[in-house]
Coordinates of N, CA and C in Angstrom, one line a residue:
M1 N -11.3 13.1 9.8 CA -10.4 11.9 10.1 C -9.4 12.6 9.2
Q2 N -8.3 12.5 9.8 CA -7.0 13.4 8.2 C -6.4 12.4 7.5
P3 N -5.8 12.9 6.6 CA -5.1 12.3 5.3 C -4.1 11.5 5.9
T4 N -4.0 9.8 4.9 CA -2.8 8.9 5.8 C -1.5 10.3 5.1
S5 N -0.4 10.6 6.2 CA 0.7 11.0 5.8 C 2.2 10.3 5.3
L6 N 2.5 10.6 4.3 CA 3.7 9.8 3.8 C 4.7 9.7 5.0
R7 N 4.8 10.2 6.0 CA 5.4 10.0 7.6 C 5.1 9.0 8.2
L8 N 3.6 9.1 8.1 CA 3.2 7.6 9.0 C 3.7 6.3 8.6
L9 N 3.1 6.9 7.0 CA 3.5 5.1 6.1 C 5.2 5.3 6.6
A10 N 6.2 6.3 6.2 CA 7.5 5.8 6.1 C 7.6 5.2 8.0
Q11 N 7.4 5.5 9.0 CA 7.5 5.2 10.0 C 7.0 3.7 10.2
F12 N 6.0 3.1 9.4 CA 5.4 1.9 10.2 C 6.7 1.0 9.3
G13 N 6.8 1.4 8.2 CA 8.3 0.9 7.0 C 9.4 0.6 7.7
V14 N 9.7 2.0 8.4 CA 11.0 1.4 9.1 C 11.1 0.6 10.0
V15 N 10.1 1.0 10.9 CA 9.8 0.0 12.0 C 9.4 -1.3 11.9
A16 N 9.0 -2.0 10.1 CA 8.9 -3.1 10.3 C 10.2 -3.5 9.7
F17 N 10.3 -3.0 8.5 CA 11.9 -3.0 8.5 C 13.1 -3.5 8.9
S18 N 13.2 -2.9 10.7 CA 14.1 -2.8 11.7 C 13.8 -4.0 12.4
A19 N 12.1 -3.9 12.7 CA 12.8 -5.3 13.3 C 12.8 -6.7 12.6
A20 N 12.4 -6.7 11.3 CA 12.4 -7.8 10.4 C 14.1 -8.3 10.1
F21 N 14.9 -7.1 9.7 CA 15.5 -7.4 9.4 C 17.0 -8.0 10.2
V22 N 16.3 -7.2 11.7 CA 17.3 -7.9 12.8 C 16.7 -9.4 13.0
A23 N 15.5 -9.8 13.5 CA 15.4 -11.2 13.5 C 15.7 -12.0 12.6
L24 N 15.7 -11.6 10.7 CA 16.2 -12.4 9.7 C 17.8 -12.5 10.2
F25 N 18.4 -11.5 10.4 CA 19.6 -11.5 10.2 C 20.5 -12.6 11.5
S26 N 19.9 -12.7 12.4 CA 20.0 -13.1 13.6 C 20.0 -14.4 13.4
L27 N 18.8 -14.7 12.9 CA 18.5 -16.1 12.7 C 19.3 -16.6 11.7
N28 N 20.0 -15.4 10.5 CA 21.1 -16.5 9.8 C 22.4 -16.3 10.4
Q29 N 22.4 -15.6 11.4 CA 23.8 -15.9 11.7 C 23.9 -16.9 13.1
F30 N 23.0 -17.2 13.6 CA 22.9 -18.3 14.9 C 22.9 -19.6 14.3
N31 N 22.0 -19.3 13.5 CA 21.8 -21.1 12.7 C 21.7 -21.0 11.4
S32 N 22.6 -20.2 11.0 CA 23.0 -20.4 9.4 C 21.9 -20.7 8.5
S33 N 20.8 -20.2 8.8 CA 19.9 -20.7 7.8 C 19.2 -19.0 7.1
L34 N 18.2 -19.4 6.1 CA 18.0 -18.4 5.8 C 16.1 -18.9 5.4
I35 N 14.6 -17.7 5.7 CA 13.9 -17.6 5.4 C 13.4 -17.6 3.9
P36 N 13.5 -18.6 2.9 CA 12.7 -18.3 2.2 C 11.8 -17.7 1.3
V37 N 11.6 -16.7 0.9 CA 10.6 -16.1 0.0 C 10.1 -16.3 -1.2
G38 N 8.8 -17.6 -1.3 CA 8.2 -18.3 -2.3 C 7.2 -16.9 -3.1
F39 N 7.6 -17.9 -4.6 CA 6.8 -17.0 -5.9 C 5.3 -16.7 -5.1
N40 N 4.7 -17.5 -3.8 CA 3.5 -17.1 -3.9 C 3.4 -16.0 -3.7
A41 N 4.1 -15.7 -2.7 CA 3.9 -14.6 -1.5 C 4.2 -13.0 -2.8
V42 N 4.4 -13.3 -4.0 CA 5.1 -12.5 -5.1 C 3.3 -12.3 -6.0
V43 N 3.3 -13.5 -6.1 CA 1.4 -13.4 -6.8 C 0.6 -13.0 -5.8
G44 N 0.6 -13.4 -4.1 CA -0.5 -13.4 -3.9 C -0.8 -11.9 -3.3
I45 N 0.5 -11.2 -3.5 CA 0.6 -9.1 -3.3 C 0.4 -8.9 -4.4
G46 N 0.5 -9.3 -5.9 CA 0.4 -9.1 -7.2 C -1.4 -9.3 -7.1
L47 N -2.1 -9.9 -6.8 CA -3.4 -10.1 -6.7 C -4.3 -9.2 -6.2
V48 N -3.8 -8.9 -4.8 CA -4.2 -7.7 -4.1 C -4.1 -6.8 -5.2
D49 N -2.9 -6.6 -5.3 CA -3.0 -4.9 -5.9 C -3.8 -5.2 -7.1
L50 N -4.3 -6.3 -7.9 CA -5.1 -6.6 -9.0 C -6.8 -5.9 -8.5
A51 N -6.5 -6.9 -7.3 CA -8.2 -6.5 -7.0 C -8.6 -4.9 -6.4
L52 N -7.4 -4.6 -5.6 CA -7.6 -3.4 -5.5 C -7.9 -2.4 -6.5
L53 N -7.3 -2.2 -7.4 CA -7.0 -1.7 -8.9 C -8.8 -2.0 -9.6
A54 N -8.9 -3.2 -9.3 CA -10.4 -3.1 -9.8 C -11.5 -2.5 -9.3
W55 N -11.5 -2.7 -7.4 CA -12.1 -2.1 -6.9 C -12.6 -0.6 -7.2
I56 N -11.0 0.1 -7.2 CA -11.0 1.6 -7.8 C -11.8 1.8 -8.5
Y57 N -11.3 1.4 -10.0 CA -12.3 2.0 -11.2 C -13.4 1.1 -11.0
S58 N -14.5 0.6 -10.2 CA -15.5 0.0 -9.9 C -16.6 1.3 -9.1
V59 N -15.6 1.9 -8.7 CA -16.1 3.0 -7.4 C -15.7 4.4 -7.5
K60 N -15.0 4.5 -8.4 CA -14.3 5.8 -8.9 C -15.5 7.2 -9.1
D61 N -15.9 6.3 -10.2 CA -17.4 7.0 -10.6 C -18.9 7.1 -10.0
R62 N -18.7 6.5 -8.9 CA -20.2 6.5 -7.7 C -19.4 7.2 -6.4
L63 N -18.4 8.1 -6.3 CA -17.9 8.6 -5.4 C -18.1 10.2 -6.0
P64 N -18.9 11.1 -5.0 CA -18.7 12.5 -4.9 C -17.5 13.2 -5.3
T65 N -17.7 14.2 -6.5 CA -16.2 14.8 -6.2 C -16.8 16.5 -6.2
S66 N -15.1 17.1 -6.7 CA -16.0 18.4 -6.4 C -15.2 19.5 -7.4
K67 N -15.8 20.6 -7.5 CA -15.4 21.9 -8.4 C -15.2 23.2 -7.5
K68 N -14.6 24.3 -7.9 CA -14.9 25.4 -7.7 C -16.1 25.8 -8.7
N69 N -16.3 26.5 -8.6 CA -17.5 27.6 -9.3 C -16.8 28.8 -9.3
A70 N -17.8 30.3 -10.2 CA -17.3 31.0 -10.7 C -17.3 32.2 -9.3
E71 N -17.2 32.3 -8.6 CA -16.7 32.5 -7.3 C -15.7 31.8 -6.3
G72 N -15.5 30.9 -6.8 CA -14.1 30.0 -5.7 C -14.8 29.6 -5.0
E73 N -15.7 29.2 -4.9 CA -16.3 28.2 -3.8 C -16.3 26.8 -4.3
V74 N -16.3 26.1 -3.4 CA -16.1 24.6 -3.4 C -17.6 23.9 -3.5
Q75 N -17.9 23.2 -4.6 CA -19.5 22.5 -4.9 C -18.8 21.1 -4.8
V76 N -19.9 20.6 -4.2 CA -19.9 19.0 -4.5 C -21.2 18.2 -5.4
I77 N -19.6 17.5 -6.3 CA -20.7 17.0 -7.2 C -21.1 15.5 -6.9
R78 N -22.4 15.2 -7.1 CA -23.2 13.7 -6.2 C -22.7 13.1 -7.2
A79 N -22.8 11.6 -7.5 CA -22.4 11.4 -8.5 C -23.7 10.7 -8.9
A80 N -23.7 9.9 -10.1 CA -25.4 9.7 -10.5 C -25.8 8.6 -9.9
M81 N -24.8 7.5 -9.7 CA -25.8 6.1 -8.8 C -24.7 5.9 -7.8
P82 N -25.0 7.1 -6.7 CA -23.9 6.8 -5.6 C -23.6 6.0 -4.9
L83 N -22.8 5.3 -4.2 CA -22.4 4.4 -3.4 C -23.4 4.7 -2.2
P84 N -23.8 3.0 -1.5 CA -24.2 3.4 -0.5 C -23.5 3.6 0.6
N85 N -24.2 4.4 1.7 CA -22.9 4.7 3.3 C -22.1 4.2 3.6
L86 N -22.4 2.7 3.8 CA -21.4 1.7 4.4 C -21.1 1.4 3.4
V87 N -21.0 1.1 2.4 CA -20.0 0.5 1.6 C -18.5 1.6 1.4
A88 N -19.1 3.1 1.2 CA -18.1 3.7 1.0 C -17.4 4.0 2.3
A89 N -17.7 3.6 3.7 CA -16.5 4.2 4.9 C -16.0 2.8 4.5
R90 N -16.7 1.8 4.4 CA -15.9 0.3 4.1 C -14.7 0.5 3.3
T91 N -15.5 1.2 2.0 CA -14.3 1.6 1.1 C -13.0 1.9 2.0
A92 N -13.0 3.6 2.3 CA -12.7 4.4 2.9 C -11.6 3.3 3.9
A93 N -12.1 2.7 4.6 CA -11.6 1.5 5.2 C -10.6 0.3 4.7
L94 N -11.2 0.3 4.0 CA -10.2 -0.3 3.1 C -9.2 0.3 2.6
A95 N -9.0 1.3 2.0 CA -8.0 2.3 1.9 C -6.9 2.5 2.5
L96 N -7.7 2.8 4.1 CA -6.2 3.1 5.3 C -5.6 1.5 5.0
A97 N -6.5 0.5 5.5 CA -5.6 -1.2 5.4 C -4.6 -0.9 4.4
A98 N -4.7 -1.0 3.1 CA -4.1 -1.0 2.2 C -3.0 0.1 2.1
S99 N -2.9 1.0 2.7 CA -1.6 1.6 2.5 C -1.0 1.4 3.6
R100 N -1.4 1.1 5.0 CA -0.6 0.6 5.7 C 0.1 -1.0 5.6
S101 N -0.8 -1.7 5.1 CA -0.3 -2.8 5.7 C 0.9 -3.1 4.1
G102 N 0.1 -2.2 2.9 CA 1.6 -1.9 2.2 C 2.8 -1.7 3.0
A103 N 2.8 -0.4 3.9 CA 4.0 -0.1 4.7 C 4.8 -1.1 5.0
V104 N 3.9 -1.7 6.1 CA 4.5 -2.8 6.7 C 5.6 -3.8 6.2
L105 N 4.2 -4.5 4.9 CA 5.0 -5.4 4.0 C 6.5 -5.0 3.0
S106 N 6.2 -4.0 2.8 CA 7.3 -3.5 2.0 C 8.2 -3.4 3.2
G107 N 8.4 -3.1 4.1 CA 9.9 -3.1 5.3 C 10.0 -4.5 5.4
I108 N 9.2 -5.3 5.6 CA 9.0 -6.6 6.0 C 10.2 -7.5 4.3
Y109 N 9.9 -7.0 3.8 CA 10.2 -8.0 2.1 C 11.5 -7.2 1.6
F110 N 12.0 -5.5 1.9 CA 12.7 -5.1 1.8 C 14.2 -5.7 2.6
A111 N 13.5 -5.9 4.3 CA 14.5 -6.4 4.5 C 15.0 -7.8 4.6
S112 N 14.4 -9.0 4.0 CA 14.6 -9.8 3.4 C 14.8 -9.9 2.6
T113 N 14.9 -9.0 1.3 CA 15.7 -8.5 -0.1 C 17.5 -8.6 0.7
V114 N 17.3 -7.4 1.5 CA 18.7 -6.9 2.3 C 19.7 -7.7 3.0
N115 N 19.0 -8.5 3.5 CA 19.0 -10.2 4.5 C 19.8 -10.9 3.3
A116 N 18.9 -11.4 2.5 CA 19.3 -12.7 1.3 C 20.3 -11.9 0.6
A117 N 20.8 -10.5 0.0 CA 21.6 -10.0 -0.4 C 23.0 -10.7 0.6
V118 N 23.3 -11.1 1.6 CA 24.2 -11.3 2.4 C 24.7 -12.6 1.6
D119 N 23.9 -13.4 1.5 CA 24.6 -14.8 1.1 C 24.1 -15.2 -0.8
F120 N 24.2 -13.9 -1.0 CA 23.6 -14.1 -2.5 C 24.9 -15.0 -3.3
H121 N 25.8 -15.8 -3.2 CA 26.1 -16.7 -3.5 C 25.5 -18.1 -3.7
V122 N 24.6 -18.2 -2.7 CA 23.6 -19.4 -2.6 C 22.7 -19.3 -3.2
V123 N 22.3 -20.0 -4.0 CA 21.1 -20.1 -4.9 C 19.5 -19.7 -4.8
A124 N 19.6 -20.2 -3.1 CA 18.3 -20.2 -2.7 C 18.3 -18.6 -1.9
A125 N 19.4 -17.9 -1.9 CA 19.0 -16.5 -1.7 C 19.3 -16.1 -2.9
Q126 N 19.6 -16.4 -4.0 CA 19.1 -15.6 -4.7 C 17.8 -15.2 -5.2
Q127 N 16.8 -16.8 -5.4 CA 15.7 -16.5 -5.4 C 14.7 -16.1 -3.9
T128 N 15.7 -15.9 -2.7 CA 14.5 -15.5 -2.1 C 14.9 -13.5 -2.0
F129 N 15.8 -13.2 -2.9 CA 16.2 -12.0 -3.1 C 15.3 -11.7 -4.5
W130 N 15.2 -12.6 -5.6 CA 14.3 -11.6 -6.0 C 13.2 -11.6 -6.1
N131 N 12.8 -13.0 -5.6 CA 11.4 -12.9 -4.8 C 10.5 -11.6 -4.2
S132 N 11.4 -11.8 -3.1 CA 11.4 -10.6 -1.7 C 11.5 -9.2 -2.3
L133 N 12.3 -8.4 -3.7 CA 12.5 -7.7 -4.2 C 11.0 -7.5 -4.8
I134 N 10.8 -8.1 -6.1 CA 9.2 -8.0 -6.3 C 8.6 -7.9 -5.5
A135 N 8.6 -8.6 -4.9 CA 7.1 -8.5 -3.5 C 7.2 -7.0 -2.8
G136 N 8.7 -6.7 -2.6 CA 8.7 -4.8 -1.9 C 7.8 -4.4 -2.3
I137 N 8.6 -4.7 -4.1 CA 7.7 -3.5 -5.6 C 6.1 -3.4 -5.3
F138 N 5.9 -4.7 -5.6 CA 4.2 -4.6 -5.7 C 3.7 -4.4 -3.9
S139 N 4.8 -4.5 -2.7 CA 3.9 -3.7 -1.8 C 4.0 -2.0 -2.0
I140 N 4.4 -1.6 -2.6 CA 4.7 -0.3 -2.5 C 3.3 0.4 -3.8
A141 N 3.6 -0.3 -4.2 CA 1.9 -0.4 -5.2 C 1.1 -0.5 -4.7
L142 N 1.0 -1.6 -3.8 CA -0.1 -1.5 -2.5 C -0.4 0.1 -2.0
I143 N 0.4 0.4 -1.3 CA 0.7 1.8 -0.8 C -0.2 2.7 -1.8
W144 N 0.8 2.8 -3.0 CA 0.2 3.6 -3.6 C -1.4 3.7 -4.2
L145 N -1.7 2.6 -4.6 CA -3.5 1.9 -4.8 C -4.2 2.6 -3.3
G146 N -3.8 2.2 -2.5 CA -4.7 2.4 -1.1 C -4.9 3.9 -0.8
L147 N -3.6 4.8 -1.3 CA -3.8 6.7 -1.3 C -4.7 7.1 -2.2
W148 N -4.6 6.4 -3.3 CA -5.3 6.8 -4.3 C -7.2 6.7 -4.1
L149 N -7.1 5.4 -3.4 CA -8.3 5.3 -3.1 C -9.2 6.0 -2.1
E150 N -7.6 6.2 -0.6 CA -8.5 7.5 0.2 C -8.5 8.9 -0.3
R151 N -7.8 9.4 -1.2 CA -7.4 10.3 -2.0 C -9.3 10.5 -2.7
L152 N -9.8 9.3 -3.5 CA -10.7 9.3 -3.9 C -12.5 9.1 -3.1
C153 N -12.0 8.6 -1.6 CA -13.3 8.6 -0.6 C -12.8 9.6 0.3
R154 N -12.4 11.1 0.3 CA -12.4 11.8 1.1 C -13.5 13.0 0.1
L155 N -14.4 13.4 1.2 CA -15.6 14.2 0.9 C -14.8 15.4 0.9
P156 N -15.2 16.6 0.0 CA -14.8 17.6 -0.3 C -15.2 18.8 0.8
N157 N -14.3 19.6 0.6 CA -14.6 20.9 2.0 C -15.6 21.8 1.8
S158 N -16.9 21.4 2.2 CA -17.5 22.6 1.3 C -17.7 23.7 2.0
R159 N -17.0 24.0 3.1 CA -16.4 25.5 3.4 C -15.9 26.4 2.8
P160 N -16.0 27.6 2.3 CA -15.1 28.4 2.2 C -14.4 28.5 3.2
E161 N -13.0 29.4 2.2 CA -11.9 28.8 2.5 C -11.3 30.4 2.8

């Protein structure tokens, strides 16, 4: 399995941004309506970030690490209390899902931020702007946490280079 590339995440974010912006902008132009983003979205993504961070700290010492010995060979160091294989595999899947969903969510929320900035003189648009902006920032944090957990879950390359 290849590690997640930033290019892939950027593509997810750009596609989500484009689709959401076209949908929100056309809704705003044709119906003169704005889809509000409530504070619950901010709280929800923030709680997901905190839960993922707690999971990272609870499993990071239970995953294998590696270091190079004096001959320059990579040595795998097993954890004292390693995770069961199924839990480790699910943790890797969680990491992949977190980074990809964070990319899509950041694209959607930043599209909502740009769309709300057009009507910033309206109070509801101001609330949507700030809530979308904060939710987008929390979505970027979700990307970062997902990439960090993925890096922790990668098995070290024990073959000499």
